[in-house]
Short mmCIF file of C-alpha atoms and ligand atoms in Angstrom, two decimals:
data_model
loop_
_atom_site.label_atom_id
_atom_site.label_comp_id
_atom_site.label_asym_id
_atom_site.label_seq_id
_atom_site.Cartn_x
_atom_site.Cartn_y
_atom_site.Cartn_z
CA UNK A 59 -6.29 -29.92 19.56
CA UNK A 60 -6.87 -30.11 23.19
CA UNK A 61 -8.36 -33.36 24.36
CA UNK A 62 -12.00 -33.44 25.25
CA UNK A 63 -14.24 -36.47 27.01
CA UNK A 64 -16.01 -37.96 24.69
CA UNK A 65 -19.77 -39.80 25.66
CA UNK A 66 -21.36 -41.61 23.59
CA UNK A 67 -25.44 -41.80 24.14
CA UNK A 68 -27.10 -44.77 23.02
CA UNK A 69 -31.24 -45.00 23.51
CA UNK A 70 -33.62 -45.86 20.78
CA UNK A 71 -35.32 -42.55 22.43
CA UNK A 72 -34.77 -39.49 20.98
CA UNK A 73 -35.80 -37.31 23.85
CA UNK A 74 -33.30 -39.04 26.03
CA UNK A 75 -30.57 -39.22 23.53
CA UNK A 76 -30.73 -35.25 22.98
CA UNK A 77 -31.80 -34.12 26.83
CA UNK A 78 -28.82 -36.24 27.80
CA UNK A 79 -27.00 -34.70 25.13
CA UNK A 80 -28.36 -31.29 26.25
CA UNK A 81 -27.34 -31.56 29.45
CA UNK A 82 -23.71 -33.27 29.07
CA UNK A 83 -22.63 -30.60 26.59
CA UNK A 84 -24.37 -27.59 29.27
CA UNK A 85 -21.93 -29.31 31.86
CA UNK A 86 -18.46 -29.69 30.31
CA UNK A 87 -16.80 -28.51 27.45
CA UNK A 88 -16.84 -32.31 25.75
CA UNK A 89 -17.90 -34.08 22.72
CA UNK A 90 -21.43 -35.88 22.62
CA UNK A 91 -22.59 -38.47 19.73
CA UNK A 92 -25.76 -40.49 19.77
CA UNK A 93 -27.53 -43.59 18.42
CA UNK A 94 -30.73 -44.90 17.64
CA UNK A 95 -30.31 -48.62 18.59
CA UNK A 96 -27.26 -51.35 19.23
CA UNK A 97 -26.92 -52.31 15.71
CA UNK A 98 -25.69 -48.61 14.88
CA UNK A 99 -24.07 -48.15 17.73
CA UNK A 100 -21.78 -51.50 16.82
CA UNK A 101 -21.22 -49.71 13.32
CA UNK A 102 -20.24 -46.58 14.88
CA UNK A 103 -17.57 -48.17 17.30
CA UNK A 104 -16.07 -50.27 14.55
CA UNK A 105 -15.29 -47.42 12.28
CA UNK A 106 -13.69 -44.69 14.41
CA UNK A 107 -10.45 -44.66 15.60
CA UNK A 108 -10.40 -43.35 19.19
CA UNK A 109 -13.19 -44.78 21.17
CA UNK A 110 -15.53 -42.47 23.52
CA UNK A 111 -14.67 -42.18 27.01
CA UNK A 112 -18.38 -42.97 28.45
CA UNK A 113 -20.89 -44.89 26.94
CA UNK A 114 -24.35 -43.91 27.98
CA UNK A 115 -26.43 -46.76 27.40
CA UNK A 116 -30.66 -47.16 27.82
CA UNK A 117 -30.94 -51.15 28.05
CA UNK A 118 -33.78 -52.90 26.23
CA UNK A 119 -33.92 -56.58 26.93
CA UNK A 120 -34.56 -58.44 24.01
CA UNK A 121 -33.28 -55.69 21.06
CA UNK A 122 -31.57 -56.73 17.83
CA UNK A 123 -27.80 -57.16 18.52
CA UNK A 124 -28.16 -56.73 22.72
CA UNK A 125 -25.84 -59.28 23.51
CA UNK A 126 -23.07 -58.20 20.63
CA UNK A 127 -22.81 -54.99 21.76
CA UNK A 128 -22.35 -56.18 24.93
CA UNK A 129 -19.86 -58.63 23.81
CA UNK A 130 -18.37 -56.18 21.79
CA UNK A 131 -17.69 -53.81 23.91
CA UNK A 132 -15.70 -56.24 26.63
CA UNK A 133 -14.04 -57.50 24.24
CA UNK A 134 -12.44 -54.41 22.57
CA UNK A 135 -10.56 -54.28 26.02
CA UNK A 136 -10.56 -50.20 25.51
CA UNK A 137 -10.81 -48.32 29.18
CA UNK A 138 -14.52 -46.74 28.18
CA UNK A 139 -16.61 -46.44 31.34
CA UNK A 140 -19.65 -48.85 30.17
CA UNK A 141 -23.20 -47.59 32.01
CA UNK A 142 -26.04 -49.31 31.18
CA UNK A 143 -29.54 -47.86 32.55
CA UNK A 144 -31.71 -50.99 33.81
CA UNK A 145 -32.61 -53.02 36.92
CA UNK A 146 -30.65 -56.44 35.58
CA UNK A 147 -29.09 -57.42 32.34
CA UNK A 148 -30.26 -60.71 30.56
CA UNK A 149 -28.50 -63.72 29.68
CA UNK A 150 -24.86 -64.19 30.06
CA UNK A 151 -23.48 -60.32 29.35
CA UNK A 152 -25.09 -59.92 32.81
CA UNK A 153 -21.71 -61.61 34.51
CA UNK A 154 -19.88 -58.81 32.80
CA UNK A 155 -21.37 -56.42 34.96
CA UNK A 156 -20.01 -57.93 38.38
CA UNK A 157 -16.47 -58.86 36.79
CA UNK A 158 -15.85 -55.45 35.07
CA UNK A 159 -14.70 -52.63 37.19
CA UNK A 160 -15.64 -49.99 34.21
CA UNK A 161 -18.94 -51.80 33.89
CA UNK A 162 -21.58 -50.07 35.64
CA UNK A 163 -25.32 -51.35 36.13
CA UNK A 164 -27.56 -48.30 36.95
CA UNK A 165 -30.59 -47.52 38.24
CA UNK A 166 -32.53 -45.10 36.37
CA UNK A 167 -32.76 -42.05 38.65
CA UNK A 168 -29.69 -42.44 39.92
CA UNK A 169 -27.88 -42.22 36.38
CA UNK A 170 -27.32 -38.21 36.55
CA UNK A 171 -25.36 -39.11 40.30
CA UNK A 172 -22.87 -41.96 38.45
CA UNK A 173 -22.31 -39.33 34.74
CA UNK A 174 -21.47 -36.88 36.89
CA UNK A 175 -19.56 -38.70 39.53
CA UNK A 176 -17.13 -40.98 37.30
CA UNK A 177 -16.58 -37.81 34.73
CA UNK A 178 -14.99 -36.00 37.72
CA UNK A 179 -13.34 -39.40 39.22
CA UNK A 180 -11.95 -40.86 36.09
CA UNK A 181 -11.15 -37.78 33.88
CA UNK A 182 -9.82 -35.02 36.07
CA UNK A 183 -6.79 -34.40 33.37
CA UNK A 184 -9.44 -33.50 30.59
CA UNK A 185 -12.65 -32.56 32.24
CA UNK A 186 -13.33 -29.01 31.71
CA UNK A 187 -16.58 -27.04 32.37
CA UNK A 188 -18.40 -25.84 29.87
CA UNK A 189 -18.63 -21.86 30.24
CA UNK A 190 -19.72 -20.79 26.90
CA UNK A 191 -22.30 -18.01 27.39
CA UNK A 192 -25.02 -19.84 25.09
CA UNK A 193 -26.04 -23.83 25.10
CA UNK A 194 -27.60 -25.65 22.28
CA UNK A 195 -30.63 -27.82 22.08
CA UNK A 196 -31.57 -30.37 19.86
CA UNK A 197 -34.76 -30.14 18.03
CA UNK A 198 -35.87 -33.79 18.91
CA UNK A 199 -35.16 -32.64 22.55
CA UNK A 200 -36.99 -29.38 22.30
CA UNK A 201 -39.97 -31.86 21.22
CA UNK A 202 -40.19 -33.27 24.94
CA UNK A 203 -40.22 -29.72 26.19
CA UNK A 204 -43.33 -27.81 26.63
CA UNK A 205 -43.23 -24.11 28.53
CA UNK A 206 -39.94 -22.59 27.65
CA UNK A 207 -40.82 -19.09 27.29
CA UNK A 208 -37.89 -17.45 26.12
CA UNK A 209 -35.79 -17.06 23.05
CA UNK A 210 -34.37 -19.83 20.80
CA UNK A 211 -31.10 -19.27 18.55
CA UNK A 212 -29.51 -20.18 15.47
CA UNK A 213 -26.26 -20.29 15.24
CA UNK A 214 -24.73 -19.28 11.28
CA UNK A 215 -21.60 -20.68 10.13
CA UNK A 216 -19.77 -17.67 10.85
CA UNK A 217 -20.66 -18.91 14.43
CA UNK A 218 -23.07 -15.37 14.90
CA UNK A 219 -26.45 -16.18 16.95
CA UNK A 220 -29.62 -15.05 15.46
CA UNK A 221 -33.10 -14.89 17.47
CA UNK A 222 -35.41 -17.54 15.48
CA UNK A 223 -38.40 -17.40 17.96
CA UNK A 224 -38.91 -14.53 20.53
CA UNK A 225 -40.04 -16.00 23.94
CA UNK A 226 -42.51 -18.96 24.18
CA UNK A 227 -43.06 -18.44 19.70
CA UNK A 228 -41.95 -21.60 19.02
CA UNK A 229 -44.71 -23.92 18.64
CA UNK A 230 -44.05 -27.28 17.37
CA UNK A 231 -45.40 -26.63 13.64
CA UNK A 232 -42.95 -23.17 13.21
CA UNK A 233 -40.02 -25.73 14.37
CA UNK A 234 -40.62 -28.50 12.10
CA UNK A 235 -40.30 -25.63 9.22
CA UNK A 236 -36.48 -25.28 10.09
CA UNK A 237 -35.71 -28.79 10.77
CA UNK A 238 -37.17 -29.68 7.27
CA UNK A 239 -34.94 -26.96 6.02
CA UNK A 240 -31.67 -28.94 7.98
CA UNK A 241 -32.29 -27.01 11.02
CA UNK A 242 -30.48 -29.76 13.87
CA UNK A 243 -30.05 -27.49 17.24
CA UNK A 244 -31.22 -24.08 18.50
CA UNK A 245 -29.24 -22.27 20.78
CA UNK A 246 -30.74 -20.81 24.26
CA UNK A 247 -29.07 -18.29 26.64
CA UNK A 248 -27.14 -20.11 29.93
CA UNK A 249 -29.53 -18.83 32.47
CA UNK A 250 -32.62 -20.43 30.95
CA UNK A 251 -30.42 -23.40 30.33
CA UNK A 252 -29.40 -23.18 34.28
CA UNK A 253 -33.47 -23.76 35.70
CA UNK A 254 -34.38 -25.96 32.98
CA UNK A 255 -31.24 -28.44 33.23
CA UNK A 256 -32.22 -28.24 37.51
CA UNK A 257 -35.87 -29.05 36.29
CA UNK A 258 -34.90 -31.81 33.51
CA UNK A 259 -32.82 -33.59 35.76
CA UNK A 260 -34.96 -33.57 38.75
CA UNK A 261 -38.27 -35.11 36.45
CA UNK A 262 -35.51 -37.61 34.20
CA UNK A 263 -36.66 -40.98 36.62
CA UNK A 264 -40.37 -39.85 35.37
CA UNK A 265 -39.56 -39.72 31.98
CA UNK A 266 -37.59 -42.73 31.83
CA UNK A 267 -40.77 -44.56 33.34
CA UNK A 268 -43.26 -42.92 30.42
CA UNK A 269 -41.58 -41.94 26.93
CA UNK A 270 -44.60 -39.83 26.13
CA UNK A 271 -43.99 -37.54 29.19
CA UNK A 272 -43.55 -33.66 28.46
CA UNK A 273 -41.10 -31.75 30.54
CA UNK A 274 -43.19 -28.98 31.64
CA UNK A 275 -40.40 -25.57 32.00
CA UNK A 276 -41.29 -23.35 34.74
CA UNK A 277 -39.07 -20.42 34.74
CA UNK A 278 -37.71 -18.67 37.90
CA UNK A 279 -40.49 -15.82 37.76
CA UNK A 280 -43.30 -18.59 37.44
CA UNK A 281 -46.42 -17.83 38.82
CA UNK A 282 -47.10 -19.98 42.29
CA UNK A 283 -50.11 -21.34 40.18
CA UNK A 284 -48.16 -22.06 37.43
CA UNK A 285 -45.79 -23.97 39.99
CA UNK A 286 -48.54 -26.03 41.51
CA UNK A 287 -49.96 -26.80 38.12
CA UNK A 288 -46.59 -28.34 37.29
CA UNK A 289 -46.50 -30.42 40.22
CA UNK A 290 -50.19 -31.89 39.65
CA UNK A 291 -49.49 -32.90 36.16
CA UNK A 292 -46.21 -34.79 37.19
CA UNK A 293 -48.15 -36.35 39.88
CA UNK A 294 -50.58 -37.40 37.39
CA UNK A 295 -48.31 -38.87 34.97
CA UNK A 296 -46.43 -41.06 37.52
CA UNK A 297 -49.30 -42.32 39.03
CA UNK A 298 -50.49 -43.27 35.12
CA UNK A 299 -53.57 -41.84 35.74
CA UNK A 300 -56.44 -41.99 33.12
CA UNK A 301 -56.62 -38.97 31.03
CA UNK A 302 -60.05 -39.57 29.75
CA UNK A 303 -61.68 -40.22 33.34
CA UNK A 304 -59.66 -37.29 34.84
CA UNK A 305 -61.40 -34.96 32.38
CA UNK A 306 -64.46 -36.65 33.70
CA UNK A 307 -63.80 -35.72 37.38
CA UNK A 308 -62.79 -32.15 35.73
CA UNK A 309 -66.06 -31.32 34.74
CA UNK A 310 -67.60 -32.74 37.79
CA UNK A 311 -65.55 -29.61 39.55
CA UNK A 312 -67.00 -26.75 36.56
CA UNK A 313 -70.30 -28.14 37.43
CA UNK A 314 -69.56 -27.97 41.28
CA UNK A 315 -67.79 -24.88 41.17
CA UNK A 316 -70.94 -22.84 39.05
CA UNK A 317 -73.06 -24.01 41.38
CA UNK A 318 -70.85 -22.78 44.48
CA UNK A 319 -70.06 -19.86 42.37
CA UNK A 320 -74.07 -18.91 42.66
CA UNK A 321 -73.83 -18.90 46.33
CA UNK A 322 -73.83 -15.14 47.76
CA UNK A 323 -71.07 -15.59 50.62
CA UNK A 324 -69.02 -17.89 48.94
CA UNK A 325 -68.93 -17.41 44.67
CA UNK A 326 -66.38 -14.89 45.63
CA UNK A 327 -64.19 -17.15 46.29
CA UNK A 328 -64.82 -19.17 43.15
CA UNK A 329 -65.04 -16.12 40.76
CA UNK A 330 -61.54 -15.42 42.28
CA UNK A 331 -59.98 -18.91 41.25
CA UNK A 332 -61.47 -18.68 38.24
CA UNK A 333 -59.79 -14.98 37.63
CA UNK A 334 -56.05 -16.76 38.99
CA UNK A 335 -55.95 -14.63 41.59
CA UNK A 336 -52.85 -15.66 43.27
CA UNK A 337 -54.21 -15.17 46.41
CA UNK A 338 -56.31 -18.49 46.57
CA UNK A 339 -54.22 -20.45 44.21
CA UNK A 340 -52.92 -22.78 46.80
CA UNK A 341 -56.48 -23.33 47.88
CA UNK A 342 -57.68 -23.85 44.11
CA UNK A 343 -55.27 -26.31 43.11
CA UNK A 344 -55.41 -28.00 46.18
CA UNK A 345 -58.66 -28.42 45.65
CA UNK A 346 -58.31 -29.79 41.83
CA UNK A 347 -55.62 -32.03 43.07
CA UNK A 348 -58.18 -33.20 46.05
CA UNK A 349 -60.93 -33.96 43.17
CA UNK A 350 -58.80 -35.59 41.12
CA UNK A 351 -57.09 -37.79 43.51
CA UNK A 352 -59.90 -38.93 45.47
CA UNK A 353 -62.17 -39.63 42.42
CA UNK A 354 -59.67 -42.25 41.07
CA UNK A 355 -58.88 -43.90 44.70
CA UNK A 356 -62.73 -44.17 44.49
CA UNK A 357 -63.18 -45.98 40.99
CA UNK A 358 -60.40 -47.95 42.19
CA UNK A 359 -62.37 -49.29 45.10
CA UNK A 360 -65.00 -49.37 42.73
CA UNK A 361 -66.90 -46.88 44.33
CA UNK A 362 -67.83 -44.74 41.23
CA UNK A 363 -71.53 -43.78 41.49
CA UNK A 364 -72.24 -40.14 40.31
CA UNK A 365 -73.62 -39.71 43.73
CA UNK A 366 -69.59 -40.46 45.58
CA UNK A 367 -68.09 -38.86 43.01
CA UNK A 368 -69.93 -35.43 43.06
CA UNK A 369 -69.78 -36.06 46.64
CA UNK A 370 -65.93 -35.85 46.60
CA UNK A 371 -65.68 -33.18 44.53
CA UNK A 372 -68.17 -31.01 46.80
CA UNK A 373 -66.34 -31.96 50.00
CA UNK A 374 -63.15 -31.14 47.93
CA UNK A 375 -64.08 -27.07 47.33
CA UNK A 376 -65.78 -27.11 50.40
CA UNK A 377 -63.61 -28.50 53.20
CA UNK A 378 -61.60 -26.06 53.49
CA UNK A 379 -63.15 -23.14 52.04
CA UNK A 380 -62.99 -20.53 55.05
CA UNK A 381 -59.08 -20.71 54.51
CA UNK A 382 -59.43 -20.15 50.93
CA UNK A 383 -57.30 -16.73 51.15
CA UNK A 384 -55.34 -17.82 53.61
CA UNK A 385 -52.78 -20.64 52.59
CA UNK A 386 -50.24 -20.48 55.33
CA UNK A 387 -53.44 -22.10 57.38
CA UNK A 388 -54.57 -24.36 54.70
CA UNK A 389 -51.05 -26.08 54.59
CA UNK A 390 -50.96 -27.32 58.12
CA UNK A 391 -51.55 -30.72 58.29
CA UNK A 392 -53.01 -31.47 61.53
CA UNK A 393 -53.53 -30.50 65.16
CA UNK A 394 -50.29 -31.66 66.09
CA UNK A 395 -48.12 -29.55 63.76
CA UNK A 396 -51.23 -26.90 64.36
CA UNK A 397 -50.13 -26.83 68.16
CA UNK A 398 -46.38 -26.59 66.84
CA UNK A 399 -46.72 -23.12 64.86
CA UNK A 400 -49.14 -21.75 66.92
CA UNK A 401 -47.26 -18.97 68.91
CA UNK A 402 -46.77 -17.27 65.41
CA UNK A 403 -50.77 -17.28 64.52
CA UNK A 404 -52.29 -14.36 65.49
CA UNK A 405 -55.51 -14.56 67.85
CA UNK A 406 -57.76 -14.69 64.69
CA UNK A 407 -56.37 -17.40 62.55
CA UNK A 408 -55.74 -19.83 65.56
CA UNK A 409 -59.78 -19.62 65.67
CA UNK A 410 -60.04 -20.13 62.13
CA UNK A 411 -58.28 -22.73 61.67
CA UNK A 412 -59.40 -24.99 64.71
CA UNK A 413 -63.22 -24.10 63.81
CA UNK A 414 -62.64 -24.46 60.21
CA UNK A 415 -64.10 -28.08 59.80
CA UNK A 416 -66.97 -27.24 61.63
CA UNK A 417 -67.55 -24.06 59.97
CA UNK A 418 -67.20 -25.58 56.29
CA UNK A 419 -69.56 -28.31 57.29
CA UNK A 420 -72.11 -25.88 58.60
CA UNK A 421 -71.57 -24.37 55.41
CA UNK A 422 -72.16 -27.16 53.30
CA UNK A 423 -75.27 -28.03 55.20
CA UNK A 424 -77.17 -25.07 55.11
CA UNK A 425 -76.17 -23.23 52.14
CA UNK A 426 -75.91 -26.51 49.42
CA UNK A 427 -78.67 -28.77 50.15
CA UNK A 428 -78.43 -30.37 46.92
CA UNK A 429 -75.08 -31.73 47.55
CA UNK A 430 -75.46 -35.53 47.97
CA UNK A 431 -76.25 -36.26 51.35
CA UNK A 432 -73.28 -36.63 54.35
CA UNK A 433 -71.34 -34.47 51.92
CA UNK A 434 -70.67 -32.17 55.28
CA UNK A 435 -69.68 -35.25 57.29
CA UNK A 436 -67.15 -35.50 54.89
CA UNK A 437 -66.02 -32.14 55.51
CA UNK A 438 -66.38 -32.03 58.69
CA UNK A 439 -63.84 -35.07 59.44
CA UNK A 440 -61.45 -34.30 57.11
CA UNK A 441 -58.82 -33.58 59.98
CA UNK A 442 -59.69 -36.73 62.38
CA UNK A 443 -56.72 -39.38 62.32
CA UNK A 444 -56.41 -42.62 63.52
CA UNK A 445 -56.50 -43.32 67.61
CA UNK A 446 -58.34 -40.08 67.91
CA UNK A 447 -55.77 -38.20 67.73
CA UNK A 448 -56.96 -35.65 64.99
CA UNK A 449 -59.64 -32.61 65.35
CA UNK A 450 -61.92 -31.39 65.44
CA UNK A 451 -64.23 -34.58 67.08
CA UNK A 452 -61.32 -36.71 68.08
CA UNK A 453 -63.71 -39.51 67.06
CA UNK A 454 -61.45 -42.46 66.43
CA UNK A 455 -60.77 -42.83 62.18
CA UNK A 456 -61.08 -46.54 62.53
CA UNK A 457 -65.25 -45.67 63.22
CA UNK A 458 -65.10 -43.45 60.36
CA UNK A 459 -67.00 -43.95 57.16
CA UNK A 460 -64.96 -46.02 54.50
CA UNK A 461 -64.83 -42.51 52.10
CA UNK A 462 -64.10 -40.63 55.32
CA UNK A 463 -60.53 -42.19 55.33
CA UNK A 464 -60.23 -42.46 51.65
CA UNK A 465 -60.61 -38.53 51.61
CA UNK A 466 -58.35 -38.13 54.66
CA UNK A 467 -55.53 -39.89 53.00
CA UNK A 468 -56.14 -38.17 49.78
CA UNK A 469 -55.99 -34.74 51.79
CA UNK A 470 -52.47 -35.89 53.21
CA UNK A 471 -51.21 -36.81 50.11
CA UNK A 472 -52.59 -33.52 47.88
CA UNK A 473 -50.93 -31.78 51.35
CA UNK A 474 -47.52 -33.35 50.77
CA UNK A 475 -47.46 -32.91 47.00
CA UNK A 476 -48.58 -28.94 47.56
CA UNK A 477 -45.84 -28.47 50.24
CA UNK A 478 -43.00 -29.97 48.65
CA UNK A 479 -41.03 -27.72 46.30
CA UNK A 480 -39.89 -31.33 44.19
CA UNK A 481 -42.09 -33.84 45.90
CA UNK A 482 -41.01 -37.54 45.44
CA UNK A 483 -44.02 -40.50 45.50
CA UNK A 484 -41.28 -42.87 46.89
CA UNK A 485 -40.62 -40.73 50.17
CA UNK A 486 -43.80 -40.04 50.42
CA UNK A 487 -45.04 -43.96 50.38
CA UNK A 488 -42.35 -44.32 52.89
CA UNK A 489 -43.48 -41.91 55.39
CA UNK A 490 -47.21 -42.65 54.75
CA UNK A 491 -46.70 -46.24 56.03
CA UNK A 492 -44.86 -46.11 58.43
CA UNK A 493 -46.68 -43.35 60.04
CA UNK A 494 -50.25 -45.02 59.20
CA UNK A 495 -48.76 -48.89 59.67
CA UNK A 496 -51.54 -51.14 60.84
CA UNK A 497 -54.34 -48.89 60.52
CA UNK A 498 -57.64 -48.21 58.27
CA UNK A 499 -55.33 -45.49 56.22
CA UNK A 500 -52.71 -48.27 54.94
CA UNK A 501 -55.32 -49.53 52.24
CA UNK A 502 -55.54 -46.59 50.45
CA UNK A 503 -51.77 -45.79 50.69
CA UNK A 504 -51.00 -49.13 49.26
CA UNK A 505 -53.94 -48.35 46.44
CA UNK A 506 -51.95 -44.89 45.84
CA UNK A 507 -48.67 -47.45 45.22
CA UNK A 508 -50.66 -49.61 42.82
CA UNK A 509 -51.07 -46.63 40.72
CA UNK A 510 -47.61 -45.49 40.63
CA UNK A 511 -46.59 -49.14 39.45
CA UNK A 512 -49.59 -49.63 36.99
CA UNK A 513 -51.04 -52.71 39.16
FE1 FE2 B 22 -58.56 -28.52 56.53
#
């Protein structure tokens, strides 16, 4: 029988030992076992004859049997490339990892790079692609998956594929009815395998970071909503955000949004986000986003009266409200990149957009009189920046209210999240301080970092 690599997945996780399996076996045409801690793993190695090729390994300082398996595996002297997902290892077995040339210490999101990477380096004889026209799943990794909306195999013995569930029918409780009748994998179709395995991989750091995190599948004809909804609940989730209070801040924005919804000019708007018309889903889930971020950068600072709060999430539908339909405005950031594009705005939207503060401030003034008070300051300096170099005042941001900034940085961070197809928190700390370094923005950046790191 032609020789195949074999890896060899160890994580007390299930969702990482069957993704990883998932997307190993979607890759190459090679053999993938798995266990559930260092104690089994030891077992397994002891008792088979040829030893895997890669061992995939998610460290836990501290577990049962760490240091033997460790031990064990240096000492079998066997080729296997050793990688072992963590920052440092503990106690002694740490030396192994400088003195070993198949011992690999990696970082977490960079562990799909190094699989990949020393597959093709060290095992170019027996490496083979996998380019079987179906892939298979394992229930326990289905479990970290929510959204995939289309069929789900099973495979007979005589190796025929029958359709279990018809697109987005398998609900947890229908699943659990196979696997308690010895149902292990179901079997999906390459394509859908192809955009979730991009997906997977791209969100794996996240995961890694917060075992209770749900892969959210967005297939290739997803909605644009549907697209920005994905990106706000990973945001959420690596930024550990509350649930509880975000629900909190979520019905703030019903409450806000019937009352808006009342108003004769503007509750079209709001009747269409509540419809999904794509047309103003950029400005709707910028908006949520806005609410959501702001509120929490708020309680942080321990500014959590109703009053800021409802405040927040007024200036947050409001602010930009006269470029509701029009989301090619709403995702400039400034004047600067404003200046930039505009020889391809026509006459009209030019106007727009450089009187839209003013306008939406007007707006909140006159036609909301119940919103809490300086609510249209708010909106009306959501564009200044620091030095006076934003619009549409130029007043210098360091003179601006404290909630003034917080909501400015919150609008460049909802801006870069919405803009991004796959944003990433890290490169987005990095370009937020250096490009608001020793100014009245850096607080709130740094608060933003806290979150991410659960400080
Ligand atoms: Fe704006």
């Amino acid at each position: 029988m032609k020789e195949k690599v074999h890896y060899f997945v160890v994580s007390k996780s299930p969702g990482f030992r069957e993704l990883t399996r998932f997307i190993l076996e979607w890759q190459y045409d090679c053999v993938v076992t798995t266990s559930d801690s260092e104690s089994a793993a030891l077992e397994y190695l002891r008792q088979i004859d040829i030893f895997p090729h890669m061992i995939v390994y998610e460290y836990v300082p501290d577990a049962f049997l760490v240091e033997d398996f460790i031990a064990y595996i240096k000492e079998s002297r066997k080729p296997v490339h050793f990688l072992v997902l963590a920052e440092k290892i503990h106690g002694p077995t740490g030396a192994y990892f400088e003195s070993y040339p198949t011992f690999h210490l990696v970082k977490k999101e960079l562990m799909w790079g190094k699989i990949f990477g020393l597959t093709q380096e060290s095992f170019r004889g027996i490496v083979a692609d996998n380019t079987e026209p179906m892939c298979r799943l394992h229930m326990e990794g289905l479990d970290s998956i929510t959204g995939i909306d289309k069929d789900l195999f099973l495979k007979l013995p005589s190796g025929k594929m029958v359709r279990l569930f018809a697109s987005g029918s398998a609900n947890a409780a229908d699943r659990q009815k196979y696997r308690d009748k010895g149902v292990q994998f179901l079997w999906l179709e390459r394509p859908t395998c192809d955009w979730m395995v991009k997906q997977i991989q791209t969100q794996f750091h996240i995961f890694l970071s917060n075992k209770h995190f749900q892969f959210i599948m967005r297939g290739p004809e997803a909605s644009a909503e549907q697209s920005f909804d994905q990106k706000i609940i990973r945001v959420c989730d690596e930024l550990h955000l509350d649930p509880d209070f975000k629900k909190e801040i979520e019905l703030v924005m019903e409450k806000v949004m019937d009352t808006v919804q009342k108003d004769i000019h503007l509750g079209k708007v709001i009747k269409m986000i509540r419809e999904h018309n794509p047309d103003v889903s950029y400005f709707a889930k910028n908006l949520q986003l806005t609410s959501i971020i702001s509120c929490f950068l708020a309680k942080k600072m321990e500014w959590h009266s109703k009053t800021t709060l409802d405040k927040l999430v007024y200036a947050a539908v409001l602010h930009d409200i006269t470029l509701a339909t029009k989301p090619h405005l709403q995702r400039i950031s400034g004047i600067s990149e404003f200046e930039e594009v505009r020889a391809q705005l026509s006459e009209d939207d030019q106007k727009t957009y450089l009187t839209h503060p003013r306008d939406a401030a007007q707006l909140a003034k006159s036609q909301f009189k119940f919103a809490p008070p300086e609510t249209d300051v708010l909106v009306l300096q959501h564009h200044e920046l620091p030095e006076g170099k934003g619009f549409p005042t130029k007043i210098h941001a360091e003179k601006l209210s404290p909630l003034t900034q917080l909501f400015i940085v919150t609008q460049d961070f909802v801006r870069y999240v919405m803009n991004e197809q796959d944003p990433s928190l890290e490169m987005y700390f990095l370009r937020a301080e250096a490009r608001f370094e020793q100014n009245v923005f850096r607080r709130f950046i740094l608060l933003l970092k806290k979150f991410k790191s659960k400080t």
